[in-house]
Amino acid sequence: MSAIDPAPNPARLEAQPLYVRARNVMVERLIEGHWRPGEMLPSEFALAAELGVSQGTMRKALDAMTTEGLLVRRQGRGTFVAEAEDNSILFRFYRLTPDGSSQSGAKPSFPESRYLSRIQDSASEQEREIFSLQSGDKVWRFERIRSNDEGPILWEQLVLPAKYFPDLTSETLLPNNVYQFYSTYYGIIVARVNEQLRAVTAPDKVADLLSLPQKSPLLEIDRRAIALDDRVVEWRRSLCRSDTMHYRNELK
Amino acid sequence: MSAIDPAPNPARLEAQPLYVRARNVMVERLIEGHWRPGEMLPSEFALAAELGVSQGTMRKALDAMTTEGLLVRRQGRGTFVAEAEDNSILFRFYRLTPDGSSQSGAKPSFPESRYLSRIQDSASEQEREIFSLQSGDKVWRFERIRSNDEGPILWEQLVLPAKYFPDLTSETLLPNNVYQFYSTYYGIIVARVNEQLRAVTAPDKVADLLSLPQKSPLLEIDRRAIALDDRVVEWRRSLCRSDTMHYRNELK
DNA sequence: AAGTGGTCTAGACCACTGC
DNA sequence: CAGTGGTCTAGACCACTTT
């Protein structure tokens, strides 16, 4: 591959540091699926030579991608494309914790899912807006109950644009770790997640499903998962009991 | 000040990279109040010489503290101890947003406070545990309503250990930006915040104060603010309306 | 032993700020 | 102009993993 144009003085506008441009090149390659999740990258020395930058600059780019959660580096082994299991990434996007466990450290057991429905349908107006879909585009909708050792803890509807996920059928059972599933089978790497939380009154149906009294207050989580290329690839709306669970957040 | 012991091979246990130890020395100095918030630090070259490390290593330590939000570096000017206003730090720990505003970027107007009570009292058992206080120690309790342009949005109780905040009186009105207040007047720098969220049913009193129907669902936020030296220095419990507001969170 | 990432250094040059 | 942080390089050495 050709070296990055150093672009020292001309075109001063938009001038980015070399290590930022090196990072961007690498992210582009990840988006293109140049390396699969879990795959080992060339050494930083080889990449530096290829992009025409020094090893130190290449390292800075790779370190940035590591803190972004895109890569995992292991001393003596190499640099790897992050998988959804790495770094307890299972829990990177999972903030619900049973009340008993300690403030920050404890890893709760991951909840199992029971599916209530799996259907394909035309995207609603709201879904078209969320996913930037055309009218007529299809979406998959999954409705499920998730339970831990203590019993059911949340009801959830999960929506996926059909065109990003070919080969899904109404028989498909999403695995527990969906983000690993997206990356392994569709090369879709979830880079970040936007959540909006509110308190709502439980719909009768959901209260029954969770074995809670009617009108119980529930924590509503509206989540959009965003891929490396900034496409929204998943929308979910969860209604969680919060009498025995809470949503934890550490701000720094 | 003496140089950091390089400690190359002996005492292998606990061996930390030089830049980590340099960072720790600097954090210690911040805790001791060696520099006040807003004050300019010596240049990285001067600090490097003082600690006996290279400029590159010193830079790595200072960069780490910058991403931790402890320092602010400005090209051509210098390195400064972060103040609570820097980096929109006003909003660093503030996640409530009116529903209309866009997903991530928008900065909501900061809510005003009206105080319902300000009293000093003996710490309850729960408070003693949270703050690691002795029996007999005192706390300040503030109860307030916070409102934005639209009207009241949340009820909040805020608890401070009296011994960390001498000179407070029952006339004291906490300013809007309390974390700046803590740092300016008491040298207490809030490094991070732990929050636990749940959905609850509004107590009658709170529903009235927020002009909401009885039994409305509210978002409860239990927050502990933790200082640089890992002491819990503030505990607050907020009950927020979430029909016109939501709590936003971006996970990466 | 060979290859990888992790640390540390020394120095050059650039860009920005304030005098 | 001098002083600051920001970028980039080249190279040495260490620690860890695999063969």
mmCIF file of N, CA and C in Angstrom, chain A residues 72-146:
data_model
loop_
_atom_site.group_PDB
_atom_site.id
_atom_site.type_symbol
_atom_site.label_atom_id
_atom_site.label_comp_id
_atom_site.label_asym_id
_atom_site.label_seq_id
_atom_site.Cartn_x
_atom_site.Cartn_y
_atom_site.Cartn_z
ATOM 1 N N VAL A 72 -6.883 -5.294 20.297
ATOM 2 C CA VAL A 72 -6.363 -5.810 21.555
ATOM 3 C C VAL A 72 -4.900 -6.127 21.310
ATOM 4 N N ARG A 73 -4.024 -5.640 22.164
ATOM 5 C CA ARG A 73 -2.597 -5.908 21.994
ATOM 6 C C ARG A 73 -2.133 -6.786 23.143
ATOM 7 N N ARG A 74 -1.357 -7.805 22.800
ATOM 8 C CA ARG A 74 -0.846 -8.701 23.833
ATOM 9 C C ARG A 74 0.657 -8.814 23.684
ATOM 10 N N GLN A 75 1.335 -8.425 24.754
ATOM 11 C CA GLN A 75 2.787 -8.405 24.709
ATOM 12 C C GLN A 75 3.330 -9.787 24.355
ATOM 13 N N GLY A 76 4.242 -9.806 23.424
ATOM 14 C CA GLY A 76 4.862 -11.061 23.019
ATOM 15 C C GLY A 76 4.055 -11.843 22.001
ATOM 16 N N ARG A 77 2.771 -11.492 21.792
ATOM 17 C CA ARG A 77 1.956 -12.243 20.858
ATOM 18 C C ARG A 77 1.632 -11.450 19.607
ATOM 19 N N GLY A 78 1.063 -10.284 19.773
ATOM 20 C CA GLY A 78 0.736 -9.495 18.601
ATOM 21 C C GLY A 78 -0.462 -8.599 18.838
ATOM 22 N N THR A 79 -0.918 -7.974 17.745
ATOM 23 C CA THR A 79 -2.063 -7.076 17.797
ATOM 24 C C THR A 79 -3.229 -7.739 17.074
ATOM 25 N N PHE A 80 -4.401 -7.756 17.696
ATOM 26 C CA PHE A 80 -5.541 -8.488 17.165
ATOM 27 C C PHE A 80 -6.763 -7.579 17.040
ATOM 28 N N VAL A 81 -7.601 -7.882 16.062
ATOM 29 C CA VAL A 81 -8.877 -7.178 15.966
ATOM 30 C C VAL A 81 -9.747 -7.633 17.138
ATOM 31 N N ALA A 82 -10.283 -6.669 17.874
ATOM 32 C CA ALA A 82 -11.038 -7.006 19.081
ATOM 33 C C ALA A 82 -12.249 -7.853 18.733
ATOM 34 N N GLU A 83 -12.505 -8.833 19.558
ATOM 35 C CA GLU A 83 -13.737 -9.601 19.431
ATOM 36 C C GLU A 83 -14.663 -9.203 20.558
ATOM 37 N N ALA A 84 -15.923 -9.531 20.380
ATOM 38 C CA ALA A 84 -16.902 -9.083 21.362
ATOM 39 C C ALA A 84 -16.671 -9.727 22.732
ATOM 40 N N GLU A 85 -15.806 -10.751 22.795
ATOM 41 C CA GLU A 85 -15.559 -11.346 24.116
ATOM 42 C C GLU A 85 -14.437 -10.636 24.841
ATOM 43 N N ASP A 86 -13.554 -9.983 24.076
ATOM 44 C CA ASP A 86 -12.371 -9.397 24.677
ATOM 45 C C ASP A 86 -12.738 -8.367 25.728
ATOM 46 N N ASN A 87 -11.829 -8.243 26.709
ATOM 47 C CA ASN A 87 -11.982 -7.165 27.681
ATOM 48 C C ASN A 87 -13.305 -7.222 28.401
ATOM 49 N N SER A 88 -13.843 -8.432 28.574
ATOM 50 C CA SER A 88 -15.193 -8.506 29.124
ATOM 51 C C SER A 88 -16.110 -7.583 28.347
ATOM 52 N N ILE A 89 -15.885 -7.534 27.024
ATOM 53 C CA ILE A 89 -16.701 -6.641 26.213
ATOM 54 C C ILE A 89 -18.147 -7.075 26.274
ATOM 55 N N LEU A 90 -18.362 -8.330 26.691
ATOM 56 C CA LEU A 90 -19.713 -8.763 26.983
ATOM 57 C C LEU A 90 -20.390 -7.749 27.894
ATOM 58 N N PHE A 91 -19.602 -7.217 28.828
ATOM 59 C CA PHE A 91 -20.181 -6.325 29.816
ATOM 60 C C PHE A 91 -19.906 -4.865 29.504
ATOM 61 N N ARG A 92 -19.190 -4.637 28.405
ATOM 62 C CA ARG A 92 -18.883 -3.243 28.081
ATOM 63 C C ARG A 92 -20.159 -2.456 27.859
ATOM 64 N N PHE A 93 -21.138 -3.102 27.264
ATOM 65 C CA PHE A 93 -22.384 -2.416 26.960
ATOM 66 C C PHE A 93 -23.525 -2.898 27.836
ATOM 67 N N TYR A 94 -23.173 -3.530 28.947
ATOM 68 C CA TYR A 94 -24.217 -4.102 29.780
ATOM 69 C C TYR A 94 -24.102 -3.564 31.194
ATOM 70 N N ARG A 95 -25.011 -2.730 31.596
ATOM 71 C CA ARG A 95 -24.886 -1.985 32.838
ATOM 72 C C ARG A 95 -25.836 -2.420 33.944
ATOM 73 N N LEU A 96 -26.634 -3.448 33.688
ATOM 74 C CA LEU A 96 -27.595 -3.858 34.704
ATOM 75 C C LEU A 96 -26.935 -4.798 35.699
ATOM 76 N N THR A 97 -27.152 -4.546 36.965
ATOM 77 C CA THR A 97 -26.480 -5.292 38.020
ATOM 78 C C THR A 97 -27.476 -5.638 39.122
ATOM 79 N N PRO A 98 -27.387 -6.854 39.637
ATOM 80 C CA PRO A 98 -28.227 -7.167 40.802
ATOM 81 C C PRO A 98 -27.838 -6.282 41.976
ATOM 82 N N ASP A 99 -28.800 -5.957 42.815
ATOM 83 C CA ASP A 99 -28.561 -4.988 43.877
ATOM 84 C C ASP A 99 -27.454 -5.392 44.841
ATOM 85 N N GLY A 100 -27.320 -6.658 45.115
ATOM 86 C CA GLY A 100 -26.366 -7.073 46.128
ATOM 87 C C GLY A 100 -24.919 -6.788 45.775
ATOM 88 N N SER A 101 -24.577 -6.890 44.507
ATOM 89 C CA SER A 101 -23.164 -6.870 44.119
ATOM 90 C C SER A 101 -22.525 -5.514 44.386
ATOM 91 N N SER A 102 -21.209 -5.518 44.486
ATOM 92 C CA SER A 102 -20.493 -4.320 44.926
ATOM 93 C C SER A 102 -20.546 -3.223 43.879
ATOM 94 N N GLN A 103 -20.148 -2.044 44.309
ATOM 95 C CA GLN A 103 -20.331 -0.827 43.520
ATOM 96 C C GLN A 103 -19.902 -0.926 42.060
ATOM 97 N N SER A 104 -18.646 -1.253 41.812
ATOM 98 C CA SER A 104 -18.192 -1.166 40.425
ATOM 99 C C SER A 104 -17.681 -2.492 39.865
ATOM 100 N N GLY A 105 -16.914 -3.219 40.630
ATOM 101 C CA GLY A 105 -16.185 -4.341 40.065
ATOM 102 C C GLY A 105 -17.002 -5.534 39.615
ATOM 103 N N ALA A 106 -17.976 -5.932 40.390
ATOM 104 C CA ALA A 106 -18.610 -7.232 40.200
ATOM 105 C C ALA A 106 -19.199 -7.436 38.808
ATOM 106 N N LYS A 107 -18.986 -8.614 38.296
ATOM 107 C CA LYS A 107 -19.561 -8.983 37.007
ATOM 108 C C LYS A 107 -20.789 -9.845 37.251
ATOM 109 N N PRO A 108 -21.950 -9.336 36.934
ATOM 110 C CA PRO A 108 -23.148 -10.132 37.147
ATOM 111 C C PRO A 108 -23.206 -11.251 36.115
ATOM 112 N N SER A 109 -23.946 -12.288 36.435
ATOM 113 C CA SER A 109 -24.124 -13.347 35.448
ATOM 114 C C SER A 109 -24.949 -12.803 34.291
ATOM 115 N N PHE A 110 -24.597 -13.255 33.087
ATOM 116 C CA PHE A 110 -25.253 -12.709 31.916
ATOM 117 C C PHE A 110 -26.614 -13.381 31.739
ATOM 118 N N PRO A 111 -27.658 -12.594 31.467
ATOM 119 C CA PRO A 111 -29.004 -13.166 31.444
ATOM 120 C C PRO A 111 -29.274 -14.025 30.205
ATOM 121 N N GLU A 112 -30.066 -15.062 30.392
ATOM 122 C CA GLU A 112 -30.536 -15.905 29.284
ATOM 123 C C GLU A 112 -31.759 -15.275 28.639
ATOM 124 N N SER A 113 -32.014 -15.656 27.394
ATOM 125 C CA SER A 113 -33.135 -15.074 26.660
ATOM 126 C C SER A 113 -34.184 -16.133 26.306
ATOM 127 N N ARG A 114 -35.448 -15.750 26.370
ATOM 128 C CA ARG A 114 -36.536 -16.577 25.859
ATOM 129 C C ARG A 114 -37.297 -15.726 24.837
ATOM 130 N N TYR A 115 -37.442 -16.253 23.633
ATOM 131 C CA TYR A 115 -38.025 -15.442 22.561
ATOM 132 C C TYR A 115 -39.536 -15.567 22.529
ATOM 133 N N LEU A 116 -40.198 -14.425 22.434
ATOM 134 C CA LEU A 116 -41.653 -14.413 22.343
ATOM 135 C C LEU A 116 -42.087 -14.326 20.889
ATOM 136 N N SER A 117 -41.294 -13.627 20.075
ATOM 137 C CA SER A 117 -41.635 -13.549 18.646
ATOM 138 C C SER A 117 -40.418 -13.148 17.846
ATOM 139 N N ARG A 118 -40.402 -13.574 16.604
ATOM 140 C CA ARG A 118 -39.339 -13.189 15.667
ATOM 141 C C ARG A 118 -40.012 -13.017 14.317
ATOM 142 N N ILE A 119 -40.157 -11.802 13.868
ATOM 143 C CA ILE A 119 -40.857 -11.576 12.599
ATOM 144 C C ILE A 119 -40.105 -10.569 11.749
ATOM 145 N N GLN A 120 -40.335 -10.685 10.432
ATOM 146 C CA GLN A 120 -39.854 -9.670 9.516
ATOM 147 C C GLN A 120 -41.044 -8.826 9.102
ATOM 148 N N ASP A 121 -40.805 -7.523 8.962
ATOM 149 C CA ASP A 121 -41.920 -6.628 8.667
ATOM 150 C C ASP A 121 -41.369 -5.408 7.936
ATOM 151 N N SER A 122 -42.279 -4.636 7.336
ATOM 152 C CA SER A 122 -41.844 -3.373 6.744
ATOM 153 C C SER A 122 -41.469 -2.404 7.853
ATOM 154 N N ALA A 123 -40.450 -1.604 7.613
ATOM 155 C CA ALA A 123 -39.999 -0.658 8.626
ATOM 156 C C ALA A 123 -41.055 0.411 8.865
ATOM 157 N N SER A 124 -41.301 0.697 10.133
ATOM 158 C CA SER A 124 -42.220 1.792 10.460
ATOM 159 C C SER A 124 -41.534 3.120 10.133
ATOM 160 N N GLU A 125 -42.284 4.189 10.230
ATOM 161 C CA GLU A 125 -41.693 5.494 9.936
ATOM 162 C C GLU A 125 -40.543 5.785 10.903
ATOM 163 N N GLN A 126 -40.775 5.476 12.169
ATOM 164 C CA GLN A 126 -39.718 5.714 13.161
ATOM 165 C C GLN A 126 -38.479 4.874 12.865
ATOM 166 N N GLU A 127 -38.687 3.650 12.491
ATOM 167 C CA GLU A 127 -37.552 2.777 12.196
ATOM 168 C C GLU A 127 -36.800 3.253 10.954
ATOM 169 N N ARG A 128 -37.554 3.734 9.959
ATOM 170 C CA ARG A 128 -36.883 4.247 8.760
ATOM 171 C C ARG A 128 -35.994 5.431 9.122
ATOM 172 N N GLU A 129 -36.486 6.249 10.038
ATOM 173 C CA GLU A 129 -35.690 7.413 10.424
ATOM 174 C C GLU A 129 -34.450 6.990 11.221
ATOM 175 N N ILE A 130 -34.646 6.075 12.152
ATOM 176 C CA ILE A 130 -33.529 5.648 12.996
ATOM 177 C C ILE A 130 -32.412 5.024 12.160
ATOM 178 N N PHE A 131 -32.808 4.178 11.199
ATOM 179 C CA PHE A 131 -31.807 3.429 10.434
ATOM 180 C C PHE A 131 -31.489 4.074 9.082
ATOM 181 N N SER A 132 -32.099 5.211 8.778
ATOM 182 C CA SER A 132 -31.958 5.821 7.439
ATOM 183 C C SER A 132 -32.347 4.831 6.341
ATOM 184 N N LEU A 133 -33.538 4.266 6.464
ATOM 185 C CA LEU A 133 -34.004 3.296 5.476
ATOM 186 C C LEU A 133 -34.946 3.954 4.471
ATOM 187 N N GLN A 134 -35.095 3.312 3.318
ATOM 188 C CA GLN A 134 -36.068 3.745 2.316
ATOM 189 C C GLN A 134 -37.431 3.139 2.662
ATOM 190 N N SER A 135 -38.480 3.778 2.161
ATOM 191 C CA SER A 135 -39.785 3.184 2.410
ATOM 192 C C SER A 135 -39.850 1.872 1.627
ATOM 193 N N GLY A 136 -40.380 0.850 2.241
ATOM 194 C CA GLY A 136 -40.403 -0.474 1.638
ATOM 195 C C GLY A 136 -39.335 -1.387 2.209
ATOM 196 N N ASP A 137 -38.285 -0.800 2.808
ATOM 197 C CA ASP A 137 -37.242 -1.635 3.413
ATOM 198 C C ASP A 137 -37.819 -2.434 4.581
ATOM 199 N N LYS A 138 -37.204 -3.585 4.802
ATOM 200 C CA LYS A 138 -37.705 -4.489 5.829
ATOM 201 C C LYS A 138 -36.839 -4.414 7.090
ATOM 202 N N VAL A 139 -37.433 -4.798 8.194
ATOM 203 C CA VAL A 139 -36.677 -4.950 9.438
ATOM 204 C C VAL A 139 -37.051 -6.274 10.087
ATOM 205 N N TRP A 140 -36.139 -6.804 10.893
ATOM 206 C CA TRP A 140 -36.446 -7.927 11.767
ATOM 207 C C TRP A 140 -36.785 -7.383 13.141
ATOM 208 N N ARG A 141 -37.818 -7.952 13.742
ATOM 209 C CA ARG A 141 -38.161 -7.573 15.118
ATOM 210 C C ARG A 141 -38.138 -8.814 16.000
ATOM 211 N N PHE A 142 -37.392 -8.702 17.081
ATOM 212 C CA PHE A 142 -37.299 -9.796 18.047
ATOM 213 C C PHE A 142 -37.848 -9.301 19.377
ATOM 214 N N GLU A 143 -38.702 -10.110 19.959
ATOM 215 C CA GLU A 143 -39.251 -9.750 21.267
ATOM 216 C C GLU A 143 -38.857 -10.866 22.220
ATOM 217 N N ARG A 144 -38.235 -10.485 23.309
ATOM 218 C CA ARG A 144 -37.744 -11.537 24.196
ATOM 219 C C ARG A 144 -37.801 -11.128 25.668
ATOM 220 N N ILE A 145 -37.735 -12.141 26.503
ATOM 221 C CA ILE A 145 -37.653 -11.955 27.952
ATOM 222 C C ILE A 145 -36.278 -12.442 28.374
ATOM 223 N N ARG A 146 -35.600 -11.660 29.155
ATOM 224 C CA ARG A 146 -34.277 -12.081 29.619
ATOM 225 C C ARG A 146 -34.316 -12.319 31.121
#
